[in-house]
Coordinates of C-alpha atoms in Angstrom, one line a residue:
Chain A
M1 CA 0.1 0.0 0.0
T2 CA 1.7 3.3 -1.1
H3 CA -1.2 5.5 -0.1
R4 CA -4.3 5.3 2.2
R5 CA -7.1 6.9 0.2
W6 CA -7.8 5.7 -3.3
F7 CA -8.4 9.0 -4.7
T8 CA -5.1 10.7 -3.6
P9 CA -3.3 9.9 -7.0
W10 CA -6.2 11.2 -9.0
L11 CA -6.2 14.4 -6.9
L12 CA -2.4 14.9 -7.8
A13 CA -2.9 14.0 -11.4
G14 CA -6.3 15.6 -11.7
P15 CA -5.3 18.9 -13.2
A16 CA -3.1 17.3 -15.8
V17 CA -5.8 14.7 -16.7
L18 CA -8.2 17.5 -17.2
W19 CA -5.8 19.3 -19.5
L20 CA -5.3 16.0 -21.4
A21 CA -8.9 15.8 -22.0
V22 CA -9.9 19.3 -22.8
F23 CA -6.8 20.7 -24.5
N24 CA -5.5 17.6 -26.2
L25 CA -7.8 14.6 -26.7
W26 CA -10.9 16.7 -27.4
P27 CA -9.3 19.1 -29.8
A28 CA -7.9 16.0 -31.8
V29 CA -11.5 14.5 -32.1
N30 CA -13.0 17.8 -32.8
T31 CA -10.6 18.4 -35.6
V32 CA -11.8 15.4 -37.5
I33 CA -15.5 16.4 -36.8
L34 CA -15.0 19.9 -37.9
S35 CA -13.3 18.9 -41.0
F36 CA -16.6 17.5 -42.4
T37 CA -18.5 20.9 -41.8
N38 CA -18.5 24.4 -43.0
A39 CA -17.8 25.8 -39.6
R40 CA -16.7 29.6 -39.6
P41 CA -14.4 31.4 -37.1
L42 CA -17.5 33.4 -35.8
G43 CA -19.5 30.2 -35.1
G44 CA -22.1 27.9 -36.9
G45 CA -21.3 25.1 -39.0
R46 CA -23.2 22.4 -40.9
F47 CA -22.3 18.8 -42.1
T48 CA -21.0 19.1 -45.6
G49 CA -19.5 15.7 -46.1
L50 CA -16.4 15.5 -48.1
A51 CA -16.7 19.1 -49.6
N52 CA -13.5 20.5 -47.7
Y53 CA -11.5 17.5 -49.0
Q54 CA -12.6 18.1 -52.4
R55 CA -11.7 21.7 -52.0
A56 CA -8.3 20.7 -50.8
V57 CA -7.5 18.5 -53.9
E58 CA -8.4 21.5 -56.1
D59 CA -6.6 24.2 -54.1
E60 CA -3.6 25.4 -56.0
Q61 CA -2.3 27.4 -53.1
L62 CA -2.2 24.2 -51.2
A63 CA -0.3 22.5 -53.9
D64 CA 2.2 25.4 -53.7
A65 CA 2.5 24.9 -49.9
L66 CA 3.2 21.1 -50.3
V67 CA 6.0 22.0 -52.9
N68 CA 7.4 24.5 -50.5
S69 CA 7.3 22.0 -47.7
I70 CA 9.2 19.3 -49.8
V71 CA 11.9 21.9 -50.9
Y72 CA 12.2 23.1 -47.2
L73 CA 12.7 19.6 -46.0
L74 CA 15.2 18.5 -48.8
I75 CA 17.4 21.5 -48.0
C76 CA 17.3 21.6 -44.3
L77 CA 17.8 17.9 -43.9
P78 CA 21.4 17.7 -44.9
L79 CA 22.4 21.0 -43.7
L80 CA 21.0 20.6 -40.2
T81 CA 22.1 16.9 -39.9
L82 CA 25.7 17.7 -40.7
L83 CA 26.6 21.3 -39.6
P84 CA 25.6 21.0 -36.0
L85 CA 27.5 17.8 -35.7
L86 CA 30.7 19.8 -36.9
L87 CA 29.8 22.5 -34.5
A88 CA 29.4 20.0 -31.7
L89 CA 33.0 18.5 -32.4
L90 CA 34.3 22.1 -32.3
V91 CA 32.9 22.8 -28.9
E92 CA 33.4 19.3 -27.6
R93 CA 36.9 19.7 -26.4
R94 CA 37.2 21.2 -22.8
L95 CA 39.2 24.4 -23.8
P96 CA 39.3 27.5 -21.6
G97 CA 36.1 29.5 -22.2
I98 CA 34.3 26.6 -24.0
T99 CA 31.2 27.0 -21.9
F100 CA 30.8 30.6 -23.1
F101 CA 31.0 29.6 -26.7
R102 CA 28.5 26.7 -26.3
T103 CA 26.0 29.1 -24.5
A104 CA 26.6 31.7 -27.2
F105 CA 26.0 29.4 -30.1
Y106 CA 22.7 28.5 -28.5
T107 CA 21.5 32.1 -28.5
P108 CA 19.6 32.0 -31.9
V109 CA 17.5 29.0 -30.5
I110 CA 16.1 30.8 -27.4
A111 CA 15.1 33.9 -29.4
S112 CA 11.6 34.0 -30.9
A113 CA 11.5 33.2 -34.6
V114 CA 9.8 36.6 -34.9
V115 CA 12.8 38.4 -33.4
V116 CA 15.1 36.3 -35.7
A117 CA 13.0 37.1 -38.9
L118 CA 12.8 40.7 -38.1
I119 CA 16.7 41.1 -37.8
W120 CA 17.2 39.0 -41.0
G121 CA 14.4 40.8 -42.8
W122 CA 16.4 44.0 -42.3
V123 CA 19.5 42.3 -43.4
L124 CA 17.9 40.9 -46.6
D125 CA 15.8 43.9 -47.6
D126 CA 16.4 45.6 -50.9
R127 CA 18.2 48.4 -49.1
G128 CA 19.7 46.1 -46.5
L129 CA 23.2 45.0 -45.4
L130 CA 23.5 42.0 -47.7
N131 CA 22.5 44.1 -50.8
G132 CA 24.8 46.8 -49.8
L133 CA 27.7 44.4 -49.5
L134 CA 27.0 42.7 -52.8
G135 CA 26.7 46.1 -54.6
Q136 CA 29.9 47.3 -53.0
L137 CA 31.7 44.0 -54.2
G138 CA 30.2 44.6 -57.6
L139 CA 28.4 41.3 -57.6
A140 CA 25.0 42.8 -58.1
A141 CA 24.2 45.7 -60.4
R142 CA 20.6 45.9 -59.0
P143 CA 19.5 44.7 -55.5
V144 CA 18.7 41.1 -55.2
S145 CA 15.1 40.8 -54.2
F146 CA 15.6 38.2 -51.5
L147 CA 12.1 39.0 -49.9
T148 CA 9.9 39.5 -53.0
D149 CA 10.8 36.7 -55.3
R150 CA 8.9 33.5 -55.1
W151 CA 11.9 31.2 -54.6
L152 CA 14.5 33.6 -53.2
L153 CA 12.0 34.2 -50.4
L154 CA 11.6 30.6 -49.7
F155 CA 15.3 30.2 -49.6
S156 CA 15.8 33.0 -47.3
A157 CA 13.3 31.5 -44.9
I158 CA 15.1 28.2 -45.1
G159 CA 18.4 29.9 -44.4
L160 CA 16.8 31.5 -41.3
T161 CA 15.5 28.1 -40.1
V162 CA 19.0 26.6 -40.6
W163 CA 20.8 29.5 -38.8
K164 CA 18.3 29.3 -35.9
G165 CA 18.5 25.5 -35.6
L166 CA 22.2 25.1 -35.5
G167 CA 22.7 25.4 -31.9
Y168 CA 19.5 23.3 -30.9
Y169 CA 21.0 20.2 -32.9
M170 CA 24.4 20.9 -31.8
V171 CA 23.5 20.5 -28.1
I172 CA 21.8 17.1 -28.9
Y173 CA 24.9 15.9 -30.6
L174 CA 27.0 17.2 -27.7
S175 CA 25.0 15.1 -25.4
A176 CA 25.6 12.2 -27.7
L177 CA 29.3 12.7 -28.2
G178 CA 29.7 12.6 -24.3
N179 CA 28.7 8.9 -24.5
V180 CA 30.9 7.9 -27.4
G181 CA 33.6 5.9 -25.6
R182 CA 36.6 8.2 -24.7
E183 CA 38.6 5.0 -24.0
L184 CA 38.0 3.9 -27.6
H185 CA 39.2 7.3 -28.8
E186 CA 42.3 7.2 -26.8
A187 CA 43.1 3.7 -27.8
A188 CA 42.8 4.8 -31.3
A189 CA 44.9 7.8 -30.8
V190 CA 47.7 5.7 -29.2
D191 CA 47.6 3.3 -32.1
G192 CA 48.4 6.3 -34.2
A193 CA 45.1 6.8 -36.0
S194 CA 44.9 10.4 -37.4
A195 CA 42.2 12.7 -36.3
V196 CA 40.3 12.2 -39.5
R197 CA 40.4 8.5 -39.3
R198 CA 39.2 8.6 -35.8
L199 CA 36.4 10.9 -36.7
W200 CA 35.3 8.5 -39.6
H201 CA 35.8 5.1 -37.6
V202 CA 35.1 6.0 -34.1
T203 CA 32.9 9.2 -33.7
L204 CA 30.6 8.8 -36.8
P205 CA 29.4 5.2 -35.9
G206 CA 29.0 6.3 -32.4
V207 CA 26.7 9.2 -33.2
R208 CA 24.8 7.5 -36.1
P209 CA 21.6 6.8 -34.0
T210 CA 21.7 10.4 -32.9
M211 CA 22.0 11.5 -36.6
M212 CA 18.9 9.5 -37.3
L213 CA 17.1 11.1 -34.4
V214 CA 18.0 14.6 -35.5
S215 CA 17.1 14.1 -39.1
V216 CA 13.7 13.0 -38.1
L217 CA 13.3 16.0 -35.8
I218 CA 14.4 18.3 -38.6
S219 CA 11.8 16.7 -41.0
V220 CA 8.9 17.2 -38.6
S221 CA 9.9 20.9 -37.9
A222 CA 10.4 21.7 -41.6
L223 CA 6.9 20.5 -42.3
R224 CA 5.6 22.7 -39.5
V225 CA 7.4 25.9 -40.5
F226 CA 5.3 29.2 -40.0
S227 CA 6.8 32.2 -38.3
E228 CA 9.9 32.7 -40.7
L229 CA 7.8 32.6 -43.7
Y230 CA 5.1 34.6 -42.2
V231 CA 7.3 37.4 -40.8
L232 CA 9.7 37.6 -43.8
S233 CA 6.6 38.0 -46.2
H234 CA 4.8 40.4 -43.8
G235 CA 2.0 37.9 -43.4
T236 CA 1.3 37.9 -47.3
G237 CA 2.9 34.5 -48.2
G238 CA 5.1 36.2 -50.9
P239 CA 4.2 37.2 -54.5
G240 CA 0.8 35.8 -55.3
G241 CA 0.7 34.1 -51.9
R242 CA 2.8 31.3 -53.5
D243 CA 5.2 31.1 -50.5
M244 CA 2.8 29.7 -48.0
S245 CA 3.4 26.8 -45.8
V246 CA 0.7 24.3 -44.7
V247 CA 0.6 26.0 -41.2
M248 CA 0.3 29.5 -42.8
L249 CA -2.8 28.3 -44.6
I250 CA -4.3 26.8 -41.5
Q251 CA -3.8 30.2 -39.9
L252 CA -5.2 32.1 -42.8
Y253 CA -8.5 30.0 -42.7
S254 CA -8.8 30.1 -39.0
R255 CA -9.8 33.6 -38.6
G256 CA -11.5 36.7 -40.0
F257 CA -14.7 37.0 -42.0
T258 CA -13.3 34.9 -44.9
G259 CA -12.1 32.3 -42.6
H260 CA -13.2 28.7 -42.8
I261 CA -12.8 26.5 -39.7
G262 CA -14.1 23.5 -41.5
Y263 CA -11.4 23.7 -44.4
A264 CA -8.8 24.7 -41.9
S265 CA -9.4 21.4 -40.0
A266 CA -9.2 19.4 -43.1
L267 CA -5.8 21.1 -43.8
S268 CA -4.8 20.3 -40.2
L269 CA -5.6 16.6 -40.8
L270 CA -3.5 16.7 -43.9
L271 CA -0.6 18.2 -41.9
F272 CA -1.0 15.3 -39.4
A273 CA -1.0 12.8 -42.4
I274 CA 2.4 14.2 -43.6
T275 CA 4.0 14.4 -40.1
V276 CA 2.7 11.2 -38.3
G277 CA 5.3 8.9 -40.1
P278 CA 8.3 10.9 -38.7
M279 CA 6.5 11.5 -35.4
L280 CA 6.0 7.7 -34.8
L281 CA 9.6 7.0 -35.9
L282 CA 10.7 9.7 -33.4
A283 CA 8.7 8.1 -30.5
R284 CA 10.5 4.7 -31.3
L285 CA 13.9 6.3 -31.6
G286 CA 13.2 8.1 -28.4
R287 CA 12.2 5.1 -26.5
K288 CA 15.4 3.2 -27.8
A289 CA 17.6 6.1 -26.7
A290 CA 16.0 6.3 -23.2
Chain B
M1 CA 54.8 10.8 -31.9
A2 CA 51.3 10.4 -30.9
R3 CA 50.2 13.3 -28.8
G4 CA 48.0 12.7 -25.7
F5 CA 44.4 12.9 -26.5
N6 CA 43.7 15.9 -24.6
T7 CA 46.7 18.2 -25.4
P8 CA 46.3 19.6 -29.1
S9 CA 49.3 21.4 -30.3
P10 CA 49.4 25.2 -30.0
A11 CA 48.7 25.7 -33.6
G12 CA 45.8 23.4 -33.4
K13 CA 44.5 25.3 -30.4
A14 CA 44.8 28.6 -32.2
A15 CA 43.0 27.3 -35.3
R16 CA 40.1 26.0 -33.1
Y17 CA 39.7 29.4 -31.3
L18 CA 39.8 31.0 -34.7
L19 CA 36.9 28.7 -35.9
L20 CA 35.0 29.5 -32.6
A21 CA 35.4 33.2 -33.1
L22 CA 34.1 32.9 -36.6
V23 CA 30.9 31.0 -35.6
L24 CA 30.5 33.4 -32.7
L25 CA 30.5 36.3 -35.2
L26 CA 27.8 34.4 -37.3
T27 CA 25.5 33.4 -34.5
V28 CA 25.8 36.3 -32.0
G29 CA 26.7 39.0 -34.4
P30 CA 23.3 39.8 -35.9
F31 CA 22.0 40.2 -32.4
L32 CA 24.8 42.7 -31.4
W33 CA 24.2 44.6 -34.7
Q34 CA 20.4 44.9 -34.0
L35 CA 21.3 46.0 -30.5
S36 CA 23.7 48.7 -31.9
T37 CA 21.1 49.8 -34.4
S38 CA 18.5 50.3 -31.6
L39 CA 21.0 52.8 -30.0
K40 CA 21.8 54.8 -33.1
G41 CA 20.7 58.3 -33.3
P42 CA 18.3 59.7 -36.1
G43 CA 21.4 61.3 -37.8
E44 CA 23.3 58.1 -38.3
D45 CA 22.7 56.0 -41.4
V46 CA 21.5 52.5 -40.8
W47 CA 20.7 51.6 -44.4
S48 CA 23.8 52.8 -46.2
R49 CA 26.2 50.6 -47.7
T50 CA 28.7 50.6 -44.9
P51 CA 26.8 51.4 -41.7
G52 CA 29.2 51.7 -38.8
F53 CA 28.9 49.0 -36.3
L54 CA 29.1 51.0 -33.2
P55 CA 26.6 53.8 -32.7
H56 CA 28.4 57.3 -32.9
E57 CA 25.9 59.0 -30.6
P58 CA 24.4 56.3 -28.5
T59 CA 20.8 57.2 -27.3
L60 CA 18.0 55.4 -25.6
A61 CA 15.4 57.7 -27.5
N62 CA 14.5 54.8 -29.8
Y63 CA 13.0 52.8 -26.9
A64 CA 10.8 55.8 -25.9
K65 CA 9.8 56.4 -29.4
V66 CA 8.7 52.8 -30.1
A67 CA 6.5 53.2 -27.1
D68 CA 4.9 56.2 -28.7
T69 CA 3.9 54.2 -31.8
V70 CA 2.8 51.0 -30.3
P71 CA 2.2 50.3 -26.5
V72 CA 5.2 48.1 -26.3
W73 CA 5.5 48.0 -22.5
T74 CA 2.0 46.8 -22.4
Y75 CA 2.9 44.0 -24.9
A76 CA 5.8 43.1 -22.6
A77 CA 3.5 43.0 -19.6
N78 CA 1.1 40.9 -21.6
S79 CA 3.9 38.5 -22.6
L80 CA 5.0 38.3 -18.9
V81 CA 1.4 37.4 -17.7
V82 CA 1.0 34.6 -20.3
A83 CA 4.6 33.2 -19.5
S84 CA 3.9 33.4 -15.7
I85 CA 0.7 31.5 -16.0
A86 CA 2.4 28.9 -18.1
V87 CA 5.4 28.6 -15.7
I88 CA 3.2 28.2 -12.5
G89 CA 0.7 25.9 -14.2
N90 CA 3.4 23.7 -15.7
A91 CA 5.7 23.6 -12.5
A92 CA 2.6 22.7 -10.3
G93 CA 0.6 20.5 -12.7
A94 CA 3.5 18.5 -14.2
T95 CA 5.2 18.0 -10.8
L96 CA 2.1 16.7 -9.0
A97 CA 1.0 14.4 -12.0
G98 CA 4.5 13.4 -12.7
F99 CA 4.9 12.3 -9.1
A100 CA 1.6 10.4 -9.1
L101 CA 2.4 8.5 -12.4
A102 CA 5.9 7.6 -11.2
R103 CA 5.4 6.8 -7.5
L104 CA 1.9 5.9 -6.7
R105 CA 0.1 2.8 -8.0
F106 CA -3.5 3.3 -8.9
C107 CA -6.2 2.0 -11.2
G108 CA -6.2 3.6 -14.5
A109 CA -2.6 4.8 -14.3
R110 CA -1.4 2.8 -17.3
L111 CA -4.2 4.1 -19.6
V112 CA -3.6 7.7 -18.5
L113 CA 0.1 7.2 -19.1
G114 CA -0.8 5.8 -22.6
L115 CA -2.9 8.8 -23.4
F116 CA -0.2 11.2 -22.4
L117 CA 2.4 9.5 -24.5
A118 CA -0.1 9.4 -27.5
T119 CA -0.5 13.2 -27.6
L120 CA 3.3 13.4 -28.3
V121 CA 2.8 12.3 -31.9
L122 CA 0.3 15.2 -32.5
P123 CA 2.2 18.4 -33.5
G124 CA 0.5 21.5 -31.8
E125 CA -0.3 22.9 -35.2
V126 CA -2.7 20.1 -36.0
T127 CA -5.1 20.9 -33.3
I128 CA -4.7 24.6 -33.2
V129 CA -7.9 25.3 -35.0
S130 CA -10.1 23.1 -32.9
Q131 CA -8.1 24.7 -29.9
Y132 CA -9.3 27.9 -31.1
V133 CA -13.0 26.6 -31.3
T134 CA -12.6 25.3 -27.6
V135 CA -11.2 28.7 -26.3
R136 CA -14.0 30.4 -28.2
S137 CA -16.6 28.2 -26.5
L138 CA -15.1 29.1 -23.2
G139 CA -15.6 32.7 -24.0
L140 CA -11.9 33.4 -23.8
T141 CA -11.1 34.7 -27.4
D142 CA -9.2 38.0 -27.4
T143 CA -8.1 37.4 -23.8
L144 CA -4.6 36.7 -22.2
A145 CA -6.4 33.7 -20.3
G146 CA -7.3 32.2 -23.8
V147 CA -3.6 32.5 -24.8
A148 CA -2.2 31.1 -21.7
L149 CA -4.7 28.3 -20.7
P150 CA -4.2 25.6 -23.4
G151 CA -0.5 25.5 -22.6
A152 CA -0.7 25.9 -18.8
I153 CA 0.0 22.2 -18.3
A154 CA 2.0 20.6 -21.3
M155 CA 1.8 16.8 -21.7
L156 CA 5.6 16.6 -22.5
N157 CA 6.4 18.4 -19.1
V158 CA 4.2 15.8 -17.2
L159 CA 6.3 13.0 -18.9
L160 CA 9.7 14.6 -18.2
M161 CA 8.8 15.1 -14.5
R162 CA 7.6 11.4 -14.4
T163 CA 10.9 10.3 -15.7
A164 CA 12.8 12.5 -13.2
F165 CA 10.7 11.1 -10.1
Q166 CA 11.3 7.4 -11.4
A167 CA 15.1 8.1 -11.1
V168 CA 14.8 8.9 -7.5
P169 CA 16.3 5.9 -5.5
P170 CA 13.3 3.7 -4.2
D171 CA 15.1 3.1 -1.0
L172 CA 14.7 6.7 0.0
D173 CA 10.9 6.4 -0.7
A174 CA 10.6 3.2 1.1
A175 CA 12.4 4.6 4.2
A176 CA 10.0 7.5 4.2
L177 CA 7.1 5.0 4.1
V178 CA 8.3 3.1 7.0
D179 CA 8.7 6.4 8.9
G180 CA 4.9 6.9 8.4
A181 CA 5.2 9.7 5.9
N182 CA 2.1 10.6 3.9
V183 CA 2.0 11.1 0.2
W184 CA 2.5 15.0 0.5
Q185 CA 5.4 14.5 2.8
R186 CA 7.0 12.0 0.4
L187 CA 6.6 14.4 -2.5
V188 CA 7.9 17.4 -0.7
H189 CA 10.8 15.9 1.3
V190 CA 11.9 12.9 -0.8
G191 CA 10.7 13.7 -4.4
L192 CA 11.2 17.4 -5.0
P193 CA 14.8 17.8 -3.6
N194 CA 15.9 15.0 -6.2
V195 CA 14.2 16.4 -9.2
R196 CA 15.3 20.2 -9.0
G197 CA 17.4 19.8 -12.1
M198 CA 14.5 18.7 -14.3
L199 CA 12.1 21.2 -12.8
S200 CA 14.6 23.9 -13.6
V201 CA 14.7 22.7 -17.2
V202 CA 10.8 22.5 -17.5
V203 CA 10.6 26.1 -15.9
I204 CA 13.2 27.6 -18.4
F205 CA 11.7 26.0 -21.4
T206 CA 8.2 26.8 -20.5
F207 CA 9.0 30.4 -20.0
I208 CA 10.9 30.7 -23.3
G209 CA 8.3 28.9 -25.2
A210 CA 5.4 31.0 -23.8
W211 CA 7.4 34.2 -24.3
D212 CA 8.5 33.3 -27.8
D213 CA 5.3 31.8 -29.1
F214 CA 3.7 33.5 -32.1
L215 CA 1.2 31.5 -34.0
W216 CA -1.2 30.7 -31.1
P217 CA -1.6 34.3 -29.7
L218 CA -1.9 35.5 -33.4
I219 CA -4.9 33.4 -33.7
V220 CA -6.5 34.1 -30.4
L221 CA -6.0 37.8 -30.2
N222 CA -7.7 40.5 -32.3
D223 CA -7.5 43.7 -30.3
P224 CA -4.1 45.4 -30.9
G225 CA -4.2 46.6 -27.1
K226 CA -3.9 43.0 -26.0
Y227 CA -1.2 41.7 -28.2
T228 CA 1.8 39.8 -26.7
L229 CA 5.3 41.0 -27.6
T230 CA 5.8 38.7 -30.8
V231 CA 2.4 39.6 -32.3
G232 CA 2.9 43.3 -31.4
L233 CA 6.3 43.3 -33.1
Q234 CA 4.9 41.8 -36.3
Y235 CA 2.3 44.6 -36.1
L236 CA 4.9 47.2 -35.6
N237 CA 6.9 45.8 -38.6
G238 CA 3.9 46.1 -40.8
T239 CA 2.8 49.6 -39.8
F240 CA 6.0 51.5 -39.5
S241 CA 8.7 49.6 -41.5
A242 CA 10.3 52.9 -42.4
N243 CA 12.4 53.1 -39.2
P244 CA 14.6 50.1 -38.5
R245 CA 15.9 51.8 -35.4
L246 CA 12.4 51.5 -33.8
I247 CA 12.0 47.8 -34.9
A248 CA 15.5 47.1 -33.5
A249 CA 14.5 48.6 -30.2
G250 CA 11.3 46.6 -30.3
T251 CA 13.1 43.3 -31.0
M252 CA 15.6 44.0 -28.1
I253 CA 12.7 44.5 -25.7
A254 CA 11.5 41.1 -26.8
F255 CA 15.0 39.5 -26.8
L256 CA 16.8 40.7 -23.8
P257 CA 14.6 39.3 -21.0
I258 CA 15.0 35.8 -22.6
V259 CA 18.8 36.2 -22.6
V260 CA 18.6 37.1 -18.8
V261 CA 16.4 34.3 -18.0
F262 CA 18.5 31.8 -20.0
A263 CA 21.8 33.1 -18.7
S264 CA 20.8 32.9 -15.1
L265 CA 19.6 29.4 -15.4
Q266 CA 21.9 27.9 -18.1
R267 CA 24.0 25.9 -15.8
F268 CA 21.0 23.7 -15.0
F269 CA 20.6 23.2 -18.9
F270 CA 24.1 22.3 -19.8
R271 CA 24.4 20.2 -16.6
G272 CA 21.3 18.2 -17.9
V273 CA 23.0 18.1 -21.4
E274 CA 26.1 16.5 -19.9
E275 CA 24.1 14.0 -17.9
G276 CA 22.3 12.9 -21.2
A277 CA 18.9 14.4 -20.0
V278 CA 18.2 16.5 -23.0
K279 CA 17.3 14.3 -26.0
G280 CA 15.2 16.7 -27.9

């Protein structure tokens, strides 16, 4: 007997269970229900069958958003799997002042995506620092429209995501590197293995499970991108609204007089469909790591 | 001759520091530049091809001026209210539930745990629309309570606290039981002192997450007087994009408190990293 009254555990877990029901389970069920209605942000809603899904199939903006997601993922994946590993190897060694560098490299992670996008928006503007630099070096006769071109805007947002994510994945790698056998490393060093060979034959195999974990984390977050694209495009989604992400579309339809909660819910389920694979993989990898 | 593993050559060391400095410039440089811009006077060029890095006539006037254009201090107070509710709710709710799930045996515990775990495969953005519908039916649209409430107990934090309580040696708990301690005494005197590290991590990241959040407050809030900082900054950017000094001042008001919170608590975080507690 670990406690006297049967309801004591429920008293302690009560608030969390209430939150589980009201703010997690019910919204999940309700998303499915709403996706079959024409509910509006201001209320109402009638059952309309598969109308929202039909609309999704014909929605060209959604097709653009899905293309954007795939491009986002394909570029983020290699960059954010490899660069943070190199960074982790750089700060792994216990040199004087290394804690300062580790903390400093983590700064972009703790900043809001809005803050980061505003700073970089100013750098990438037509009159911004980067265009100033390019002009001065004679590399561009006219300002490069980083923020108003359909593809350049997307690439700028991707650059921002990569820059902001470096420190986050660095810390995950750092945690893994601590577990890669130091003895193994030292043995290899004594045997005369060069630093490069040690990296290839000792470190890399040691962090392979972490690389897997990291790449799944990257995939999920690339599919969920919102703030960077929203702020860089001033909420417009770029020229012709072609630089929308799926989450931007969900936000767009969730509010205002032109909003459509039913359609936004159908888009939410679509987002779930494309993220559930990596999410399940993540849960499995997480359990294995624990 | 093979050098010892932990003694790089002086040249290697210098190269390492050079690389470290370069990465530092890339990661922290933009923030410093923004800080510098926020301190530049109206006579200094911030757009030109070669804006100076340091302000020539440093001034705090931009911080006063940004408050004239949008109620930026009200926004900061709103963000603080939202972040405080989130921190208190998560620290209390996740600790209590984490303890119950880790240390007490009760009917239905396995089912509840399974449901907590199941929510982890659901990205927040997927349920954000129906979350809005729920908040609307509670009559909380356009209120700070509506922004703060759904995240006041995050499922992930409950699971993290449960893991931390599970790591407390069972002998300690057993000894307390023999001494006739009740559940509350076991939680306060045996459990809590041993999970302080995880609780700090939960507190830091709840605060940062709530303070930085953009999408959810953007959906819930309509009235520009009730905006949180992130939404207010986006609003400022849309309306007065002509003066980067004011936007810089605004971003610093949003950014500096986070730096202070993280810097004062970062030792818990990196200790957790070295113990392998942070897995993403």
